[in-house]
GROMACS .gro file of C-alpha atoms in nm:
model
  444
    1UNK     CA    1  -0.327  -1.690  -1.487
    2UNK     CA    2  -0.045  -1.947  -1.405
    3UNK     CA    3   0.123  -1.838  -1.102
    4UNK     CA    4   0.489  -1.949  -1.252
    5UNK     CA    5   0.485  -1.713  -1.505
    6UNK     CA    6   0.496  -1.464  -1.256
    7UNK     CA    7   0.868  -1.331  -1.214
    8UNK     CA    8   0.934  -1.215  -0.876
    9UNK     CA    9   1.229  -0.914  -0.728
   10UNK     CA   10   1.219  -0.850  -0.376
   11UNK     CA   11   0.853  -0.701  -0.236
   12UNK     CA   12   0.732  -0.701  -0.616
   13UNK     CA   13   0.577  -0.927  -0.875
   14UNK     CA   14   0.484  -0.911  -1.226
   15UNK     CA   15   0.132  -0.982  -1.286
   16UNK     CA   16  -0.175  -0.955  -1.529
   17UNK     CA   17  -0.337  -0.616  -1.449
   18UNK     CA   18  -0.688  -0.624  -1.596
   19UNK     CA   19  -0.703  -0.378  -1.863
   20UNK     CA   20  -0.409  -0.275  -1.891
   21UNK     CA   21  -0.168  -0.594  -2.006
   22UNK     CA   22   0.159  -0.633  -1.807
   23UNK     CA   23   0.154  -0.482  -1.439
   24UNK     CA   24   0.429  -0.466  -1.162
   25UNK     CA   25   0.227  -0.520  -0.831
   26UNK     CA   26   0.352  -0.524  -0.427
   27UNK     CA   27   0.370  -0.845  -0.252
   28UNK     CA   28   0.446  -0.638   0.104
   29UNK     CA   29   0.413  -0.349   0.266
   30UNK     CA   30   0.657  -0.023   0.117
   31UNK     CA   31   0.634   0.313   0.350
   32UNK     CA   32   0.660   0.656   0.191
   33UNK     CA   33   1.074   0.687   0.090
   34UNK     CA   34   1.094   0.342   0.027
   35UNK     CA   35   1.314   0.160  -0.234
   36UNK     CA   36   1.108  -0.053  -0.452
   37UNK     CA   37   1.352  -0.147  -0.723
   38UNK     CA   38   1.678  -0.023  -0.880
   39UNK     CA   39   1.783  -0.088  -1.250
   40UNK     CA   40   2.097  -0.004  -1.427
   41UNK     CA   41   2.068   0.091  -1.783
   42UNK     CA   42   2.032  -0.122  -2.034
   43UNK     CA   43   2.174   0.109  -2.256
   44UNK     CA   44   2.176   0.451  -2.215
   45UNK     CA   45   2.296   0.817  -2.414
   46UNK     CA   46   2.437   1.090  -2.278
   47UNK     CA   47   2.281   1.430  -2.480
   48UNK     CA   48   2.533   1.573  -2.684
   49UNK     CA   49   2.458   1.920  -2.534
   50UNK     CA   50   2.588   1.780  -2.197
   51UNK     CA   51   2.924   1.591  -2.331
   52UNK     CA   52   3.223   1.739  -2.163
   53UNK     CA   53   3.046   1.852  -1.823
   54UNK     CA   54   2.921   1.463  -1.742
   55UNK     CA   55   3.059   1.117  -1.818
   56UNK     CA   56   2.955   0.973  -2.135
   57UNK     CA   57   2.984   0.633  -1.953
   58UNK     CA   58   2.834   0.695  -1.618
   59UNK     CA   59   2.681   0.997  -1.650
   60UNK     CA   60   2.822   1.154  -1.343
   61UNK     CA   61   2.890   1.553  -1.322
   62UNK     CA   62   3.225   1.621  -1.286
   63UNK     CA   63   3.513   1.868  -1.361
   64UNK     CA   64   3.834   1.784  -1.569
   65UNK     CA   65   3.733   1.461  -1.766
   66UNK     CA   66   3.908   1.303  -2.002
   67UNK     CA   67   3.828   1.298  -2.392
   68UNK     CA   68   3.858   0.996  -2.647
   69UNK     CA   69   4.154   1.067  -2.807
   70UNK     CA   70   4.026   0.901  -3.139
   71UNK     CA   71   3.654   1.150  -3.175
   72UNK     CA   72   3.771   1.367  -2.924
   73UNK     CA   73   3.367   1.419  -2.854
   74UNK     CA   74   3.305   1.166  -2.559
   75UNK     CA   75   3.463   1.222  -2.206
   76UNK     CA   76   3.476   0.995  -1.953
   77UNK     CA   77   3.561   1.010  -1.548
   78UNK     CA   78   3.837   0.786  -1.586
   79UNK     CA   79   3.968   0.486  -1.796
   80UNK     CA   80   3.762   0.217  -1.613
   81UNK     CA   81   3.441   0.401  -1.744
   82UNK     CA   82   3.626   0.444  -2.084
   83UNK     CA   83   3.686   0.076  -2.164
   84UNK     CA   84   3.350  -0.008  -2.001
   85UNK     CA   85   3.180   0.234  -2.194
   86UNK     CA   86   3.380   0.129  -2.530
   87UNK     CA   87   3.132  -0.153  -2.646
   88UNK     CA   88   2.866   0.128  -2.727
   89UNK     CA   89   3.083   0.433  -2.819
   90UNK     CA   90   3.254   0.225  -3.054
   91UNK     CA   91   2.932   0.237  -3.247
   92UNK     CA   92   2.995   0.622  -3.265
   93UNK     CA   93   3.338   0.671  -3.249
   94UNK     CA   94   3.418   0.621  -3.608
   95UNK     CA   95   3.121   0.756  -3.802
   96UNK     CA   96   3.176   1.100  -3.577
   97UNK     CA   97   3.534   1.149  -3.684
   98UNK     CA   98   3.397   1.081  -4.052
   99UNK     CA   99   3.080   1.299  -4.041
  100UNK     CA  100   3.259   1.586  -3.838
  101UNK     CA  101   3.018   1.895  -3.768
  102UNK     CA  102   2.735   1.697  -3.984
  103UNK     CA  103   2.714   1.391  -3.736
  104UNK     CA  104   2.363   1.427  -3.614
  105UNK     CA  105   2.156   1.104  -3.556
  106UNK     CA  106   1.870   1.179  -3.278
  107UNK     CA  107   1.932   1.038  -2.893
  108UNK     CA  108   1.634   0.763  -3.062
  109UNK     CA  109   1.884   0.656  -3.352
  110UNK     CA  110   2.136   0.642  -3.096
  111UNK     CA  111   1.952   0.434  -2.853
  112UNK     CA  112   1.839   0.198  -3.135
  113UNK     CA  113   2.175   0.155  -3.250
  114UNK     CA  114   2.306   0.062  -2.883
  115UNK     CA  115   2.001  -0.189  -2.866
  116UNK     CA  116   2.079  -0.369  -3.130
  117UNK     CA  117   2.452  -0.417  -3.022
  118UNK     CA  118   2.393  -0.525  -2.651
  119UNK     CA  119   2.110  -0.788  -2.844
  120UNK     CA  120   2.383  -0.936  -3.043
  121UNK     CA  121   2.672  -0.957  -2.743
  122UNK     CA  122   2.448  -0.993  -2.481
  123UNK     CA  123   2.213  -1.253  -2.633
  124UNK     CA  124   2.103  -1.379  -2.293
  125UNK     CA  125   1.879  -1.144  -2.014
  126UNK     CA  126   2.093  -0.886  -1.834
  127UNK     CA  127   2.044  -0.742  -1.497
  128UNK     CA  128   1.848  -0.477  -1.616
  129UNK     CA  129   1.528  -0.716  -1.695
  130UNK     CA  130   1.483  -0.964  -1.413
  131UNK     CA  131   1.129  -0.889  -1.460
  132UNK     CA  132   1.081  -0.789  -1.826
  133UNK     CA  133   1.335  -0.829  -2.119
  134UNK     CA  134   1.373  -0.566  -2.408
  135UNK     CA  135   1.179  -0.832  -2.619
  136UNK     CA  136   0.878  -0.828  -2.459
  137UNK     CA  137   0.841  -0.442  -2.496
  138UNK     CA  138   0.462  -0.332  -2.630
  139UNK     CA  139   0.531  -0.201  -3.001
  140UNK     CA  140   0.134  -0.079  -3.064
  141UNK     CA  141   0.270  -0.116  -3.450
  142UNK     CA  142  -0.134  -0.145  -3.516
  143UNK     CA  143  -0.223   0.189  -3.354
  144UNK     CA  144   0.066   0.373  -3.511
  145UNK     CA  145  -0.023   0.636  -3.817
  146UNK     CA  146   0.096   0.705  -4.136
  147UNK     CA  147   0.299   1.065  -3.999
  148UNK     CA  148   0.458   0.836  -3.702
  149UNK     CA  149   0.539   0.573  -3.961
  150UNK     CA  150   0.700   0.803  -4.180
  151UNK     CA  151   0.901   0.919  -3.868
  152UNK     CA  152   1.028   0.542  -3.782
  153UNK     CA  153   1.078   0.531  -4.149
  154UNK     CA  154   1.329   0.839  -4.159
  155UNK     CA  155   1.486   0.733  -3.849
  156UNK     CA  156   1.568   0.390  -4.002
  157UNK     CA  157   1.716   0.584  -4.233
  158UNK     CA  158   1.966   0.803  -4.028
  159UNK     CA  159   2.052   0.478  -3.831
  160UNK     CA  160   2.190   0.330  -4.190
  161UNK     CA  161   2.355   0.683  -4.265
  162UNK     CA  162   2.537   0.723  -3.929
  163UNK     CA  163   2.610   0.358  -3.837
  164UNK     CA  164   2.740   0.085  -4.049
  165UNK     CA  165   3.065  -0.023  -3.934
  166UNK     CA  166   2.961  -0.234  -3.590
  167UNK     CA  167   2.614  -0.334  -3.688
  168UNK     CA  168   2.392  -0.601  -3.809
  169UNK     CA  169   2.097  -0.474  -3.942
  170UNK     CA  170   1.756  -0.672  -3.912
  171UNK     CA  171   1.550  -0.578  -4.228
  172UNK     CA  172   1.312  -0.284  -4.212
  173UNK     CA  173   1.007  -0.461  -4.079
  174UNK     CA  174   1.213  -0.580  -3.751
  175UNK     CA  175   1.338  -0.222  -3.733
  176UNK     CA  176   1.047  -0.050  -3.767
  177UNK     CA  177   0.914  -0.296  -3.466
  178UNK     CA  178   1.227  -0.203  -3.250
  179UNK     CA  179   1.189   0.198  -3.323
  180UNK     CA  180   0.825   0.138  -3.218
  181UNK     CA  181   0.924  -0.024  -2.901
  182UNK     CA  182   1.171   0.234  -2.789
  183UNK     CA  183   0.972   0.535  -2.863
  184UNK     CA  184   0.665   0.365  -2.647
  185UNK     CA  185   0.952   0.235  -2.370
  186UNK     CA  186   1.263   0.501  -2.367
  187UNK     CA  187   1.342   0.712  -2.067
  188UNK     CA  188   1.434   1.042  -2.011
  189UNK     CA  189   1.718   1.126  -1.784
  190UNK     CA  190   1.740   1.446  -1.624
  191UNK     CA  191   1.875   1.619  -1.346
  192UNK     CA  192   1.852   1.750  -1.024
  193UNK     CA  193   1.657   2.064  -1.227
  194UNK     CA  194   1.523   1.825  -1.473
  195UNK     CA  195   1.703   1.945  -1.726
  196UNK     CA  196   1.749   1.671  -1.983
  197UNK     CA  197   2.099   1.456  -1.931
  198UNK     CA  198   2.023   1.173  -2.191
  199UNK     CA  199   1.775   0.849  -2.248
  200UNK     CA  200   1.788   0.506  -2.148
  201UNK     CA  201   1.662   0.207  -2.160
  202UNK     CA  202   1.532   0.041  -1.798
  203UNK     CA  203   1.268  -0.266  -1.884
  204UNK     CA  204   1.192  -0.369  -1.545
  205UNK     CA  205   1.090  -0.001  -1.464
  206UNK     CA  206   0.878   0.009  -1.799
  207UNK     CA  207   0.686  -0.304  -1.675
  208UNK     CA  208   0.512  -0.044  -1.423
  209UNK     CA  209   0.177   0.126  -1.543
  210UNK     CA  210   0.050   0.471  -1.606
  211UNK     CA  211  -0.176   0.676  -1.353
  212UNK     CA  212  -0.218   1.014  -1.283
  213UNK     CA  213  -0.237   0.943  -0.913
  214UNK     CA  214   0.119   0.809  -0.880
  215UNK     CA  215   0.215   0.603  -0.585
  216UNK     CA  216   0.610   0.574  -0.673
  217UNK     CA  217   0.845   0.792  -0.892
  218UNK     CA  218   1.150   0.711  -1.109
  219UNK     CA  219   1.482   0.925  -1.012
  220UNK     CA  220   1.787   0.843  -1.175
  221UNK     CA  221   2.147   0.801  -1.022
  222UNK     CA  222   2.403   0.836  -1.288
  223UNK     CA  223   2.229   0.559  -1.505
  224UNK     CA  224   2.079   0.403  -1.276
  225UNK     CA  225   1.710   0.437  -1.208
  226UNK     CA  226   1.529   0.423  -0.878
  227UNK     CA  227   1.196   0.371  -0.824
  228UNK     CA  228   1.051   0.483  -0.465
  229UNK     CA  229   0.737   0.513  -0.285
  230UNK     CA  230   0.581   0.852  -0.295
  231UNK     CA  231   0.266   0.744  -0.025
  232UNK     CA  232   0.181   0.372   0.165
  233UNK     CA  233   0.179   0.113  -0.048
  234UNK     CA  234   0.021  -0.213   0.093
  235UNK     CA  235   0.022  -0.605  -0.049
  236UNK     CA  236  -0.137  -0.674  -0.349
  237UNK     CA  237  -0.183  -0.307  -0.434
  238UNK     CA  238  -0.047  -0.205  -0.814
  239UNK     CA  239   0.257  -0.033  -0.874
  240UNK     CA  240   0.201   0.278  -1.080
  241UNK     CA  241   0.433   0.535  -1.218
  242UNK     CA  242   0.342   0.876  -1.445
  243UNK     CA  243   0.486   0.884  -1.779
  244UNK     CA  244   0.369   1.229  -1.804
  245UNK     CA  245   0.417   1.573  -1.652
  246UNK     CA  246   0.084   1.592  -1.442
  247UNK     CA  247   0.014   1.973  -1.424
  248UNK     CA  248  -0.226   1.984  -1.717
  249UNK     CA  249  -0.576   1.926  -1.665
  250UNK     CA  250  -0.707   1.601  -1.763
  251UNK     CA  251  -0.843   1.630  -2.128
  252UNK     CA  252  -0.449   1.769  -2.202
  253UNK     CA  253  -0.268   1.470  -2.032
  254UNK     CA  254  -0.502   1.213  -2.162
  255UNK     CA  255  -0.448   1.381  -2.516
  256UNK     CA  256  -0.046   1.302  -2.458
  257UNK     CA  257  -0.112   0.945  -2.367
  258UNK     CA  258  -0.304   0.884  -2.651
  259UNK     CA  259  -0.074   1.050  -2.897
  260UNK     CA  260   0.257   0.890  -2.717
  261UNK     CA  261   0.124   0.558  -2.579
  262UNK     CA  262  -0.215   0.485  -2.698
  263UNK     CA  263  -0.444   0.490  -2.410
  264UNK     CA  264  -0.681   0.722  -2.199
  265UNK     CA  265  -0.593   0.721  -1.772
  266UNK     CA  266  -0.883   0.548  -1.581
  267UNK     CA  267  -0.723   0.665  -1.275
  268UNK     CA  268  -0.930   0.855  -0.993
  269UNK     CA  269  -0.816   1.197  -1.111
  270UNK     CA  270  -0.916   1.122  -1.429
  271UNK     CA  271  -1.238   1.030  -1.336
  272UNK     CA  272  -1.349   1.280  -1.076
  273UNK     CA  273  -1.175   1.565  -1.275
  274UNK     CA  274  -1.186   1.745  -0.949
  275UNK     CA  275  -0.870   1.929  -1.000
  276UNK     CA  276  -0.977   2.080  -1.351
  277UNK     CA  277  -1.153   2.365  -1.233
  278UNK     CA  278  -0.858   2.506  -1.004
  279UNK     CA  279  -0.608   2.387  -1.302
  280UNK     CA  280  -0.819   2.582  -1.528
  281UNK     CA  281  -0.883   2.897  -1.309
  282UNK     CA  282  -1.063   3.227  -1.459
  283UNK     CA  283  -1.018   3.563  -1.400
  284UNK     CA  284  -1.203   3.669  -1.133
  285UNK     CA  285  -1.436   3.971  -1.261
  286UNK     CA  286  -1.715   4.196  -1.259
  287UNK     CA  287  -1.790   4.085  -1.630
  288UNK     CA  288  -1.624   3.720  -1.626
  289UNK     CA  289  -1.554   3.590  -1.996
  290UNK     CA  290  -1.820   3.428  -2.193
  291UNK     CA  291  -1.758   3.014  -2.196
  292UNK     CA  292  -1.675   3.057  -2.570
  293UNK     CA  293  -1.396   3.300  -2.521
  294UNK     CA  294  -1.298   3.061  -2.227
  295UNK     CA  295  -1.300   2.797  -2.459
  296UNK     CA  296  -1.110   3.006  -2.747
  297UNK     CA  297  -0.838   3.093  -2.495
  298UNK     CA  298  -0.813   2.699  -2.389
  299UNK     CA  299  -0.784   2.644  -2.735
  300UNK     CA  300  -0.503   2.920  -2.782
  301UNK     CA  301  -0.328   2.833  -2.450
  302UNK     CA  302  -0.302   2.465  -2.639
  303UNK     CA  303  -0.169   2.562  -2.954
  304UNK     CA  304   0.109   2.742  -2.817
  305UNK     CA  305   0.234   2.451  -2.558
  306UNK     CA  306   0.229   2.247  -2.876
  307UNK     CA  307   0.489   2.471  -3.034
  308UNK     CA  308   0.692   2.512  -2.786
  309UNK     CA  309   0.660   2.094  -2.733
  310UNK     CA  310   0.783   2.066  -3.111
  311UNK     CA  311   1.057   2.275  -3.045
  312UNK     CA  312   1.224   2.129  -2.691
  313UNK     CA  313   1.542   2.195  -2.623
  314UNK     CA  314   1.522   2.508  -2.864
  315UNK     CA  315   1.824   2.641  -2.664
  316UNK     CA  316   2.050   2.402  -2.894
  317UNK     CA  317   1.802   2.396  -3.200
  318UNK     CA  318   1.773   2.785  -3.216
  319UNK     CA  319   2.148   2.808  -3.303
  320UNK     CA  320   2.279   2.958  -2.962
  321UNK     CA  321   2.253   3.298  -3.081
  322UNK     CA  322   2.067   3.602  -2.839
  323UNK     CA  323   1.814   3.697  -3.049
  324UNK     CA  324   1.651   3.392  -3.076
  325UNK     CA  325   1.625   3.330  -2.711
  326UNK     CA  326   1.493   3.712  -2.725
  327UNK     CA  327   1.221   3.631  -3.021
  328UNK     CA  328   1.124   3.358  -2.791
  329UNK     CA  329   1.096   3.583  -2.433
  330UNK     CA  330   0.874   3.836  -2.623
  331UNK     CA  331   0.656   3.537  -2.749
  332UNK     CA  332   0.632   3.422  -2.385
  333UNK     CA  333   0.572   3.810  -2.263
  334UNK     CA  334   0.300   3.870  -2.559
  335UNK     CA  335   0.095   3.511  -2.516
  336UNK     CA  336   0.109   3.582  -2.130
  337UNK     CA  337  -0.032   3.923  -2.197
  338UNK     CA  338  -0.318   3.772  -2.411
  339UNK     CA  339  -0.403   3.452  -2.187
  340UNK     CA  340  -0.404   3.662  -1.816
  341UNK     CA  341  -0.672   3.843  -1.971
  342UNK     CA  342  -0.908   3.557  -1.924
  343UNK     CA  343  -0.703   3.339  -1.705
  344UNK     CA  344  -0.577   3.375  -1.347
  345UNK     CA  345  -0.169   3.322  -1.271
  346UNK     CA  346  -0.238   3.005  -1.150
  347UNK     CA  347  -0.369   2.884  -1.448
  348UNK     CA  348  -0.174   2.589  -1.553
  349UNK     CA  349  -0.147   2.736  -1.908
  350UNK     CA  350  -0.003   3.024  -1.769
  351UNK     CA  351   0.239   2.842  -1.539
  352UNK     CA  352   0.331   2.714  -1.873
  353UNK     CA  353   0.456   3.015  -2.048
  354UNK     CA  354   0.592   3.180  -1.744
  355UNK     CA  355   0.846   2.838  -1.692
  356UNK     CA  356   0.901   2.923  -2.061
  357UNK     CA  357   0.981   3.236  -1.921
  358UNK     CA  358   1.162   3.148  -1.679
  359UNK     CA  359   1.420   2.894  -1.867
  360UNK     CA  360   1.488   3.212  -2.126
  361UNK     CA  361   1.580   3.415  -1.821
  362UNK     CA  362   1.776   3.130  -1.669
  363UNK     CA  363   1.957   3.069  -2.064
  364UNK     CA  364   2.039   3.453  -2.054
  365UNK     CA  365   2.123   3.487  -1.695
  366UNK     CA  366   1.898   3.742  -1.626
  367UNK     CA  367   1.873   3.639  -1.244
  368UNK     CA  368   1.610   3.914  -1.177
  369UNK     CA  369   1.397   3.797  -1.417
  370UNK     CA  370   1.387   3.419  -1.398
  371UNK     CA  371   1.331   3.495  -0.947
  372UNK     CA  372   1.025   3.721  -1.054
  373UNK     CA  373   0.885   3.436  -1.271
  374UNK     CA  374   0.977   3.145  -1.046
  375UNK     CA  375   0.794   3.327  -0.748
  376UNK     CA  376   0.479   3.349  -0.920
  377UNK     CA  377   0.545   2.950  -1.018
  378UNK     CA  378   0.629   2.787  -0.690
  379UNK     CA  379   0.284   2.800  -0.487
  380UNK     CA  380   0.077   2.717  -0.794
  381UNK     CA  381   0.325   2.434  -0.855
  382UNK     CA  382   0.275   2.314  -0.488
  383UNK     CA  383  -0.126   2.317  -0.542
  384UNK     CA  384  -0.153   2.130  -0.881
  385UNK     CA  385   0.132   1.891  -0.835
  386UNK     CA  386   0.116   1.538  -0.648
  387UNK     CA  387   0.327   1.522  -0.320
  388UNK     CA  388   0.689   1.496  -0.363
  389UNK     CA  389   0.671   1.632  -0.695
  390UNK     CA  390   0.992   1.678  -0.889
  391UNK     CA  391   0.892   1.923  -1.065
  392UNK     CA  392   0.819   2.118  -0.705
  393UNK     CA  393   1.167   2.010  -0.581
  394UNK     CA  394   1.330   2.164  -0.903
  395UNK     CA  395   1.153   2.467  -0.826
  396UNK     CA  396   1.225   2.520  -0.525
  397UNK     CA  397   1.559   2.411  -0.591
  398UNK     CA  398   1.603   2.665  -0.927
  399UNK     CA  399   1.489   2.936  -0.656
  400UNK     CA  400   1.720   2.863  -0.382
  401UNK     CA  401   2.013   2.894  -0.608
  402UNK     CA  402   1.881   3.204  -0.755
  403UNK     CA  403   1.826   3.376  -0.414
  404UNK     CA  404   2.193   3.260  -0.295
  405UNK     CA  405   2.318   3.448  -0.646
  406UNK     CA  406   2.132   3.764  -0.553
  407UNK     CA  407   2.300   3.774  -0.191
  408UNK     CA  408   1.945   3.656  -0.027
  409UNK     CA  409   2.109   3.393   0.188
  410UNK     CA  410   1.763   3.361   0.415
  411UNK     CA  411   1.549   3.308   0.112
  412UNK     CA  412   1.799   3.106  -0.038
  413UNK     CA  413   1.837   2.855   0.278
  414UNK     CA  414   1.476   2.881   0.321
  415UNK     CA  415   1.416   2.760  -0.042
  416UNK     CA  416   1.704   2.465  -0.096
  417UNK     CA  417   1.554   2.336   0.243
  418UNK     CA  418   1.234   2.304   0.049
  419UNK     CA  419   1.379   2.095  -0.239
  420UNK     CA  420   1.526   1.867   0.016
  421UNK     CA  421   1.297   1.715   0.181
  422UNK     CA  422   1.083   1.636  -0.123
  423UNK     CA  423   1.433   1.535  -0.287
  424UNK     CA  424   1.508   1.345   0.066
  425UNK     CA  425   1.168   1.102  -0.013
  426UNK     CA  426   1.194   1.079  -0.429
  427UNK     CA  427   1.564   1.046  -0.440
  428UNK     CA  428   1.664   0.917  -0.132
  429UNK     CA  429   1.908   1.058   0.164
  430UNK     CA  430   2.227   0.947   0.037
  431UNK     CA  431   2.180   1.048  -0.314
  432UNK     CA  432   2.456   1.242  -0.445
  433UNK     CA  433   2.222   1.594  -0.518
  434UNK     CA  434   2.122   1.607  -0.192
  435UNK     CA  435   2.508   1.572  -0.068
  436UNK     CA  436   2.577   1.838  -0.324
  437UNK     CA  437   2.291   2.080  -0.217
  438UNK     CA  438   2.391   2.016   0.099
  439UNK     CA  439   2.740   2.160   0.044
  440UNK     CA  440   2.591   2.482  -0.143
  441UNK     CA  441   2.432   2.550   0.175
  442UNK     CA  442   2.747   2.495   0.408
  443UNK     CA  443   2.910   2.734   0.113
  444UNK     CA  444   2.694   3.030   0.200
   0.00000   0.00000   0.00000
C-alpha cells in the first residue's frame, strides 16, 4: 500500500487492515482514559420524543428553551444555536407546519435528508472527516436483500413525501446507495442512561472496526463524539470499537452483525467462545434440562428479544397509554417465569427481560420495582460486560438515583460512585454528566 494515501490525525492513521477494508490504527502509545479523537457531527437529529427537554441544535439538556416560532416543534438553548442550527431545520420547518400531527419521517429519512443538504452547501470535506469523507462510506448494496431493499425503497419514499421544498433529489439509484450507507454508518446518541437522544453522522469514527474485545469506546458530548481508550493501546496496534451491545453470547452478536453490517467477528472472544457457557448459564439441578429443552428455551429466549428489538422505543410507539406498558410488564413477568425454569438469573436472556422489566417500572415509576430488578442486573452486568462498560455505568447509575428516591442515601452514594469512575475513563473527567452526578450527590 502507498504510504501517502494514508491520512493522518494526531496518534492515529488510516490504514489497510487485512480483511477487513478500511482500518483506523495507533501510531503511539494511548493509556487507559485517553483521548484518541473527537468529531463533531456531521449532521445529526435530535429524537422527537426528546424535543423540548434538549437543544435541537446542540443537543444539550436544559430547562426553559426557546421554541421556533414558525413549527413551534424545535427548541433551541439560545439564538446562536437557532441560526446555526437553521441550515438543517429549515429542511423541516415547513413540511411540519404543513403535515401537523401526521409529520412522521423516521430519524433515517431525517438524517438522509440533512446529508444531502450539507453535500450540496458544503461540497468540500468538513471537519468531521479528516480521515474519511461521507463518500467513501461502505454501502454493501450487493449483500443487501429484497425485505431491506423494499425498506430503502419505502424510505425513499417518505423522504419525497416529507421533504421537497430545500432539496435536490439524486435519482433513486443514488438514493438507494446513500440510504444504504447511512443505515451501515449512522450513530446512535444516547445518554448518560443510554437512553436514545438522536443519530448522527461521525465518518472519522466510522473508519474504526468492529470487535467484540473493544479497546476504545464512543461517548458523545452534545454532538460531539469522543472516542477513548478503554485498556493500553501501543504503536501499530488497530483501533477497534463495538457496534453492538456485547452481553449476548457469540452466535447472537455475530447474528446482528451479519443482519446489520454483513460480517461475522474474528475477534478473540469470538473465537475462544469462553464466555458462552457463563452467558448461557443453566439451572443448577438435581434433574438438569435435557440439551434439547436447553436448546428450545435458547430458541424461545431469541424469539422474544427479537420482538421486543422490532418494537424499540415502544414507550412512544405503544401510544403512551398504561395498559400497554402493563400488557408489556406481564409479558416480561410470564417469559421470565418460563425461561428461569431452565435458566439461571444470570443468564443473559434473562438479564434481557428483567432490563425489559426494569424500563416498564422506570416508564411507570414504580421505584420499588425497577430497584428489585436492577439489583438482580448489576453483578451479572459487571461479569459479562467488558471493563468500563456503559452499559455497567448506566446501571449503576439508574440504581444510584433510584436508591437516593427511596431515602437510601448510603446505597445511593455507594452506587453513583460506581458509575463514576467507569464514566470518569469512557467519558472523561470534565464531561458534563459527571459534573452533573456530581451535584446529585452534593444534593443529598
Amino acid at each position: 500500500m502507498r504510504s501517502e494515501a494514508a491520512p493522518q490525525l494526531g496518534g492515529l492513521e488510516r490504514f489497510a487492515s487485512a480483511g477487513k477494508g478500511r482500518g483506523l490504527r495507533a501510531r503511539r502509545r494511548f493509556a487507559v482514559g485517553e483521548l484518541l479523537l473527537s468529531c463533531p457531527a456531521y449532521v445529526a437529529v435530535l429524537t422527537v420524543s426528546e424535543r423540548g427537554s434538549h437543544c435541537d441544535g446542540c443537543f444539550a439538556r436544559k430547562e426553559g428553551l426557546s421554541k421556533c416560532g414558525r413549527c413551534k416543534q424545535a427548541f433551541y438553548c439560545n439564538v446562536e444555536c437557532q441560526k446555526e442550527d437553521w441550515p438543517m431545520h429549515k429542511l423541516e420547518c415547513a413540511s411540519m407546519c404543513t403535515f401537523g400531527q401526521n409529520w412522521h419521517p423516521s430519524e433515517t429519512v431525517r438524517l438522509t435528508a440533512r446529508i444531502l443538504a450539507k453535500q450540496k452547501t458544503h461540497p468540500e470535506r468538513t471537519q468531521s472527516e479528516k480521515l474519511l469523507a461521507v463518500k467513501e462510506f461502505e454501502s454493501h448494496l450487493d449483500k443487501l436483500d429484497n425485505e431491506k431493499r423494499e425498506l430503502i425503497q419505502n424510505d425513499i419514499a417518505a423522504l419525497h413525501h416529507f421533504y421537497s421544498k430545500h432539496l435536490d433529489y439524486p435519482d433513486n439509484a443514488a438514493l438507494v446507495v446513500l440510504f444504504a450507507q447511512v443505515n451501515c454508518n449512522g450513530f446512535t446518541i444516547e445518554d448518560e442512561e443510554l437512553s436514545h437522544l438522536g443519530s448522527a453522522i461521525f465518518p472519522d469514527v466510522a473508519l474504526m472496526n468492529h470487535s467484540c474485545c473493544p479497546n476504545v469506546i464512543v461517548t458523545y458530548k452534545g454532538t460531539l463524539a469522543e472516542v477513548r481508550a478503554v485498556r493500553e493501546i501501543e504503536p501499530g496496534e488497530e483501533i477497534f470499537s463495538s457496534y453492538i451491545d456485547l452481553l449476548y453470547p457469540t452466535e447472537d452478536r455475530n447474528d446482528r452483525l451479519r443482519d446489520s453490517y454483513f460480517f461475522s467477528c474474528d475477534c478473540r472472544e469470538c473465537t475462544t467462545k469462553e464466555k458462552d457457557k457463563e452467558k448461557l448459564e443453566i439451572c443448577k439441578l438435581n434433574d438438569p434440562p435435557s440439551a434439547e429443552t436447553v436448546k428450545d428455551m435458547i430458541k424461545y429466549a431469541r424469539n422474544v428479544i427479537e420482538e421486543f428489538r422490532r418494537a424499540k422505543h415502544y414507550k412512544y410507539i405503544l401510544c403512551l397509554t398504561l395498559t400497554p406498558l402493563v400488557e408489556l410488564l406481564e409479558i416480561c413477568e410470564l417469559s421470565l417465569d418460563k425461561m428461569g425454569a431452565v435458566f439461571e438469573d444470570s443468564n443473559v436472556y434473562m438479564l434481557h427481560m428483567m432490563y425489559q422489566a426494569m424500563g416498564v417500572c422506570l416508564y411507570v415509576q414504580d421505584w420499588e420495582g425497577a430497584l428489585c430488578y436492577g439489583q438482580k442486573i448489576i453483578r451479572p452486568y459487571s461479569k459479562h460486560y467488558p471493563s468500563y462498560s456503559l452499559n455497567v455505568a448506566s446501571m449503576w447509575l439508574k440504581l444510584g438515583r433510584l436508591y437516593m428516591a427511596l431515602k437510601n442515601r448510603t446505597a445511593g452514594v455507594k452506587a453513583l460512585k460506581r458509575a463514576i469512575a467507569i464514566m470518569e475513563v469512557a467519558h472523561g473527567k470534565d464531561h458534563p454528566y459527571i459534573s452533573e452526578i456530581k451535584k446529585e450527590l452534593e444534593d443529598h
